[in-house]
Amino acid sequence: MSEFTSLVKSRRSANNFMEGVEITRPELEEIFTLAKYAPSAFNLQHTHYLVVTDPVLKEKIYESCKQYKVHSASAVILVLGNRYAYQAVEKINEGMHHLGILSKQELDRTVETVTGIYEGKGESFMKEDAIRNASLSAMLFMLSAKDKGWDTCPMIGFDPGAIKEILEIPDGYETVMMITIGKEKLSSQRPRGYRKPNGEFVSYNGM
């Protein structure tokens, strides 16, 4: 079994963390350094992570959703998707231009194309794409965390409006999911739930 196969099979959604376990900023930075390699449309990197380790803020989040894993986790991480990430397309690509990989004409064409797609399709598409790309990044974050010895749980059981107010999240960001991270109590792990065989969720050349 390869290291990656082992990693995928060992990652579980943790529901009962050991309390009082600190995760340091350097440890988090190691995970984010890997998570940044997640794919994103036009390399716009729509995802923003908001890390909450402050006990007072963490308790406010816990009170808003009443899920104990939020209280016991080492950190609570909000995964945000920037609806207007396309507006940074020139900034993201200008380095390639300075290196001579993109000509000025190619850079201008990229900016025009990407801007035209997002503004042409409108707010609904911008929201969907922010969620889609942030979700890709979140999965890589959780795998990277597991690789570094940390357990995680993705969550949608919270009030996005309350979270936006508590953490003062700007309107341009979608609150895609919450991830709790910490060390799971080994005694709380249950057998893995049923997984469908490939034939139940894979089709080839049509449904």
mmCIF file of C-alpha atoms in Angstrom, residues 50-65 70-71 73-78 162-169 178:
data_model
loop_
_atom_site.group_PDB
_atom_site.id
_atom_site.type_symbol
_atom_site.label_atom_id
_atom_site.label_comp_id
_atom_site.label_asym_id
_atom_site.label_seq_id
_atom_site.Cartn_x
_atom_site.Cartn_y
_atom_site.Cartn_z
ATOM 1 C CA LEU A 50 -9.772 32.087 8.735
ATOM 2 C CA VAL A 51 -8.144 30.330 11.691
ATOM 3 C CA VAL A 52 -9.683 30.704 15.147
ATOM 4 C CA THR A 53 -7.556 29.706 18.123
ATOM 5 C CA ASP A 54 -8.602 32.475 20.513
ATOM 6 C CA PRO A 55 -10.597 30.768 23.313
ATOM 7 C CA VAL A 56 -13.162 33.575 23.576
ATOM 8 C CA LEU A 57 -13.904 33.613 19.842
ATOM 9 C CA LYS A 58 -13.958 29.811 19.751
ATOM 10 C CA GLU A 59 -16.564 29.731 22.530
ATOM 11 C CA LYS A 60 -18.700 32.272 20.668
ATOM 12 C CA ILE A 61 -18.634 29.961 17.650
ATOM 13 C CA TYR A 62 -19.495 27.004 19.885
ATOM 14 C CA GLU A 63 -22.442 28.883 21.383
ATOM 15 C CA SER A 64 -23.720 29.666 17.886
ATOM 16 C CA CYS A 65 -23.790 26.020 16.770
ATOM 17 C CA VAL A 70 -15.900 23.126 18.234
ATOM 18 C CA HIS A 71 -15.273 23.543 21.968
ATOM 19 C CA ALA A 73 -10.828 21.263 18.941
ATOM 20 C CA SER A 74 -7.367 22.808 18.929
ATOM 21 C CA ALA A 75 -8.552 25.291 16.292
ATOM 22 C CA VAL A 76 -11.627 26.090 14.257
ATOM 23 C CA ILE A 77 -10.994 26.963 10.636
ATOM 24 C CA LEU A 78 -13.479 28.748 8.410
ATOM 25 C CA ALA A 162 -23.870 34.271 12.874
ATOM 26 C CA ILE A 163 -20.341 33.235 11.948
ATOM 27 C CA LYS A 164 -19.988 36.198 9.583
ATOM 28 C CA GLU A 165 -21.038 38.525 12.396
ATOM 29 C CA ILE A 166 -18.772 36.951 15.040
ATOM 30 C CA LEU A 167 -15.690 36.999 12.803
ATOM 31 C CA GLU A 168 -16.571 40.113 10.780
ATOM 32 C CA ILE A 169 -16.281 38.324 7.445
ATOM 33 C CA MET A 178 -16.023 24.957 8.957
#
